[in-house]
Amino acid sequence: MQGLQEKLFGLAAWDSGKITDEWFRVHFDHAADIVHDWLGQSLNLSKARLLNFGCGDGITDLALVLRHGAASIHGIDIRREYQKLPRIAREQLGMTRLPAALRFETIVPNSPLAGRVRAFDGIFSWSTFEHVQRDKVLPILMDLHACLRAGGVFFLQVEPLFYSPWGSHLGRYVDVPWHHLMMTQEELWRAIQAYDGPINPTEVDFGFDDFGVDGYKQFVFREYQALNRLTADELVDIARQAGFEVLREKRQSHYMDMPIPPTLQARYPEDWLRGNEIFLLLGKT
Ligand SMILES: C[S@@+](CC[C@H](N)C(=O)[O-])C[C@H]1O[C@@H](n2cnc3c(N)ncnc32)[C@H](O)[C@@H]1O
């Protein structure tokens, strides 16, 4: 029905000039552009069937359709944040109807997809694999490998990596680089509770209002405690074990000039402490 409406009348009108929310903007512009750059070199997005593993609120998926012409994206997540996307698109773009190219699904954590979905041409995942339970990373990557057609590609990004200055994801509350490697859990939680300043608007997601100020603190602290702490090398190694070939890899640090506290220098390799982001293009032969 929606597809037919779109065939007859085209996509609902949208206007990026209406964007006011910084979380929306970084996903609609920055994240979507990078996914497009990496996948677009191997796939024609206007024809490819794509899977987004850990789609969150779906803003990046919406941008890939609107700004980069993606024809089909199936977003999956263990939460239901994507249910807010119609409202968010209305508020931030003036868009009254989501594109028919988008489909979202909530999955039981760590449940396999292979066998119940048609093979995808491409898969992507943005800031999600640091949240997957450590012992589930290999089975999930094996499952995603099985869901990809031969010759297909998987773009996997993680930021921030755990041992980097803001690898806790708690930098919005604790303004000390590498705090999570130097403070006890109790000290960290007390610092978060005590914080009553503003939060960087690029880090305030659309779930914030559901939780309220204190509930959001509890939520992000639980998320921090559940981080799998994978290093970039471990992630690459597991991706290979899952059957993927690494076609392209980029590691970056935005903190090359940040002085490392001597106590950490003695405990961790410098590349763990500085490297905050990894991009991988994984292939299936
Ligand atoms: C930091 S959010 C990123 C969401 C989205 N990619 C974005 O850029 O806004 C991490 C997402 O991974 C999802 N997630 C965590 N573990 C997962 C799993 N095992 N399977 C699918 N999604 C998962 C979370 O629910 C959350 O939406």
XYZ file of C-alpha atoms and ligand atoms in Angstrom:
312
model
C 0.000 0.000 0.000
C 2.705 2.430 1.052
C 4.884 1.228 -1.845
C 2.042 1.921 -4.274
C 1.484 5.388 -2.828
C 5.185 6.045 -3.327
C 5.128 4.742 -6.906
C 2.235 7.065 -7.718
C 3.258 10.161 -5.793
C 6.952 9.681 -5.018
C 8.606 9.974 -1.632
C 6.976 12.280 0.874
C 8.581 15.739 0.792
C 11.399 16.427 3.238
C 13.589 19.380 4.068
C 16.949 19.068 5.848
C 16.751 22.813 6.581
C 14.315 21.965 9.388
C 16.881 19.941 11.366
C 17.369 21.291 14.887
C 18.544 18.216 16.770
C 22.312 17.547 16.835
C 21.963 13.798 17.457
C 19.755 13.647 14.379
C 22.239 15.698 12.365
C 25.293 13.532 13.116
C 23.433 10.395 12.062
C 21.604 11.914 9.107
C 24.798 13.465 7.713
C 28.019 12.063 9.158
C 27.139 8.394 9.817
C 25.132 7.982 6.624
C 27.893 9.552 4.499
C 30.511 7.185 5.878
C 28.320 4.103 5.432
C 27.647 5.246 1.886
C 31.345 5.868 1.179
C 32.337 2.407 2.343
C 29.455 0.330 0.963
C 28.981 2.402 -2.169
C 32.384 1.407 -3.547
C 31.249 -2.229 -3.807
C 27.474 -1.977 -4.151
C 24.949 0.045 -6.083
C 22.756 1.170 -3.191
C 19.853 1.928 -5.506
C 19.615 -1.808 -6.221
C 21.107 -3.532 -3.190
C 19.206 -5.203 -0.345
C 20.827 -4.020 2.873
C 20.721 -5.126 6.497
C 21.566 -2.730 9.346
C 22.580 -4.701 12.437
C 21.816 -2.568 15.524
C 19.789 0.102 13.721
C 18.812 2.037 16.875
C 16.378 4.805 15.952
C 16.878 4.267 12.197
C 17.977 7.829 11.394
C 21.021 6.600 9.455
C 18.819 4.234 7.427
C 16.430 7.067 6.598
C 19.349 9.224 5.434
C 20.746 6.428 3.270
C 17.417 6.273 1.457
C 16.823 10.020 1.201
C 20.358 11.278 0.592
C 22.039 8.275 -1.037
C 19.206 6.560 -2.890
C 19.239 3.251 -0.990
C 16.389 1.040 -2.208
C 15.957 -1.453 0.596
C 17.126 -1.471 4.209
C 16.083 -3.949 6.855
C 17.037 -2.555 10.251
C 17.206 -4.918 13.192
C 17.738 -4.208 16.851
C 16.998 -5.702 20.251
C 15.251 -2.433 21.232
C 12.391 -0.522 19.605
C 13.838 2.944 19.229
C 13.022 2.862 15.498
C 9.334 3.143 16.419
C 10.060 6.828 17.095
C 11.308 7.389 13.545
C 7.968 8.532 12.021
C 7.697 11.254 14.700
C 11.384 12.163 14.434
C 11.174 12.426 10.630
C 8.116 14.661 10.965
C 9.810 16.932 13.496
C 13.278 17.107 11.926
C 12.473 16.920 8.203
C 8.772 17.766 7.925
C 8.336 14.315 6.374
C 4.849 12.874 6.781
C 5.504 9.279 5.649
C 8.597 7.087 5.940
C 9.953 5.653 2.678
C 8.719 2.160 1.775
C 12.384 1.157 1.400
C 12.676 0.984 5.193
C 11.706 -2.012 7.266
C 12.458 -2.490 10.945
C 12.359 -5.479 13.228
C 12.999 -6.174 16.891
C 14.911 -9.396 17.433
C 15.460 -11.533 20.498
C 19.059 -10.772 21.556
C 21.544 -13.001 19.767
C 18.891 -14.998 17.881
C 19.977 -16.167 14.410
C 18.654 -14.587 11.212
C 20.053 -17.035 8.688
C 17.442 -19.360 7.261
C 14.540 -16.957 7.786
C 15.752 -14.040 5.632
C 16.733 -13.869 1.960
C 20.469 -13.237 1.519
C 21.483 -9.572 1.635
C 23.815 -7.833 -0.809
C 25.260 -5.706 1.942
C 25.265 -5.401 5.724
C 26.337 -2.500 7.895
C 26.638 -1.877 11.586
C 27.394 1.441 13.289
C 28.552 1.744 16.910
C 26.950 -1.542 17.865
C 29.520 -4.323 18.129
C 31.076 -2.911 21.286
C 27.696 -3.556 22.953
C 27.296 -7.194 21.919
C 28.024 -9.703 24.661
C 31.643 -10.840 24.142
C 30.910 -14.545 23.713
C 28.135 -13.733 21.232
C 30.286 -11.718 18.836
C 31.573 -14.780 16.956
C 28.182 -16.550 16.613
C 26.536 -13.284 15.507
C 29.247 -12.590 12.924
C 28.932 -16.181 11.674
C 25.184 -15.675 11.382
C 25.657 -12.394 9.486
C 28.169 -14.141 7.223
C 25.501 -16.741 6.466
C 22.991 -13.931 5.697
C 25.262 -12.296 3.109
C 25.285 -13.407 -0.508
C 28.592 -14.560 -1.987
C 30.393 -11.445 -3.198
C 28.478 -9.260 -0.739
C 30.117 -6.852 1.715
C 29.702 -5.915 5.367
C 30.768 -2.478 6.644
C 31.392 -2.607 10.385
C 32.259 0.491 12.427
C 32.980 0.765 16.145
C 33.528 4.037 18.003
C 34.614 4.582 20.718
C 36.810 1.535 21.295
C 36.884 0.644 24.987
C 40.466 1.561 25.927
C 40.391 4.947 24.174
C 39.981 8.200 26.169
C 36.163 8.175 26.008
C 35.734 4.419 25.543
C 33.313 4.193 28.463
C 30.646 6.187 26.535
C 30.376 8.210 29.757
C 32.276 11.290 28.614
C 29.020 13.266 28.691
C 29.214 13.043 32.498
C 32.894 12.649 33.376
C 35.264 15.076 31.757
C 38.519 13.164 32.419
C 40.011 11.131 29.561
C 40.413 7.393 30.335
C 38.377 7.886 33.554
C 37.019 4.326 33.277
C 40.539 2.859 33.378
C 41.522 4.860 36.458
C 38.412 5.048 38.656
C 36.578 2.271 40.469
C 32.997 1.517 39.418
C 31.762 3.178 42.614
C 33.799 6.341 41.999
C 32.563 6.489 38.438
C 28.922 6.065 39.421
C 29.258 8.740 42.137
C 30.785 11.165 39.596
C 27.904 10.507 37.196
C 25.307 11.002 39.906
C 26.927 14.270 40.969
C 27.007 15.725 37.447
C 24.373 18.362 36.816
C 25.829 20.291 33.880
C 24.754 20.299 30.242
C 25.203 17.250 27.989
C 26.825 17.533 24.572
C 23.754 17.641 22.279
C 25.353 15.193 19.789
C 25.224 12.600 22.594
C 21.596 13.055 23.621
C 19.614 10.403 21.786
C 15.851 10.303 21.383
C 15.574 7.851 24.297
C 16.613 10.552 26.777
C 13.086 11.853 27.320
C 11.792 8.345 28.115
C 14.285 7.936 30.946
C 14.504 11.437 32.423
C 17.743 12.886 33.820
C 18.424 10.251 36.514
C 17.016 7.296 34.599
C 19.254 8.156 31.657
C 22.303 8.160 33.946
C 21.375 4.668 35.141
C 20.770 3.506 31.575
C 24.134 4.690 30.213
C 25.983 3.349 33.247
C 24.443 -0.107 32.699
C 25.397 0.165 29.016
C 28.961 0.973 30.091
C 29.086 -2.042 32.401
C 27.906 -4.298 29.564
C 30.548 -3.147 27.038
C 32.486 -6.137 25.709
C 35.876 -4.324 25.825
C 37.004 -5.807 22.505
C 40.166 -4.316 21.048
C 40.437 -3.579 17.326
C 42.748 -6.579 16.862
C 40.311 -8.907 18.622
C 37.430 -7.698 16.460
C 39.386 -8.261 13.233
C 40.447 -11.686 14.443
C 36.862 -12.728 15.268
C 35.601 -11.413 11.924
C 38.148 -13.645 10.174
C 37.161 -16.622 12.345
C 33.555 -16.027 11.269
C 34.625 -16.548 7.648
C 34.952 -12.960 6.465
C 37.827 -11.648 4.409
C 39.043 -8.190 5.437
C 38.821 -6.193 2.213
C 39.633 -2.818 3.708
C 40.471 -1.569 7.159
C 40.985 1.850 8.691
C 41.857 2.587 12.299
C 41.950 6.102 13.581
C 42.663 8.155 16.633
C 41.327 11.618 17.265
C 43.539 11.907 20.335
C 47.140 11.573 19.172
C 48.250 14.623 21.167
C 46.466 13.779 24.410
C 49.033 13.040 27.153
C 48.606 9.502 28.501
C 48.708 9.239 32.321
C 51.873 7.312 33.343
C 49.845 4.679 35.276
C 48.061 3.742 32.052
C 51.203 3.823 29.933
C 52.568 1.017 32.048
C 49.379 -1.067 31.827
C 48.131 -0.857 28.234
C 49.683 -0.658 24.738
C 49.628 2.864 23.329
C 47.595 1.860 20.272
C 44.800 0.579 22.552
C 44.783 3.837 24.507
C 44.787 6.140 21.489
C 42.840 4.242 18.825
C 39.192 5.196 19.200
C 37.612 4.082 15.914
C 37.778 1.165 13.518
C 36.172 0.807 10.081
C 36.134 -2.598 8.425
C 34.919 -3.677 5.039
C 34.414 -7.419 5.251
C 33.791 -9.606 2.245
C 32.279 -13.004 1.638
C 33.742 -15.114 -1.143
C 25.018 2.829 20.488
S 23.587 2.149 19.804
C 23.833 2.496 18.070
C 22.535 2.500 17.325
C 22.643 3.017 15.892
N 23.482 2.162 15.081
C 23.132 4.431 15.889
O 24.178 4.707 15.295
O 22.462 5.282 16.482
C 23.866 0.392 19.861
C 22.670 -0.389 19.385
O 23.001 -1.773 19.343
C 21.863 -2.488 19.726
N 22.297 -3.834 20.116
C 23.060 -4.173 21.178
N 23.236 -5.508 21.201
C 22.591 -6.019 20.123
C 22.394 -7.332 19.609
N 22.900 -8.383 20.218
N 21.663 -7.478 18.480
C 21.151 -6.393 17.847
N 21.286 -5.118 18.295
C 21.996 -4.937 19.420
C 21.283 -1.644 20.862
O 19.962 -1.928 21.170
C 21.475 -0.244 20.306
O 20.370 0.198 19.544
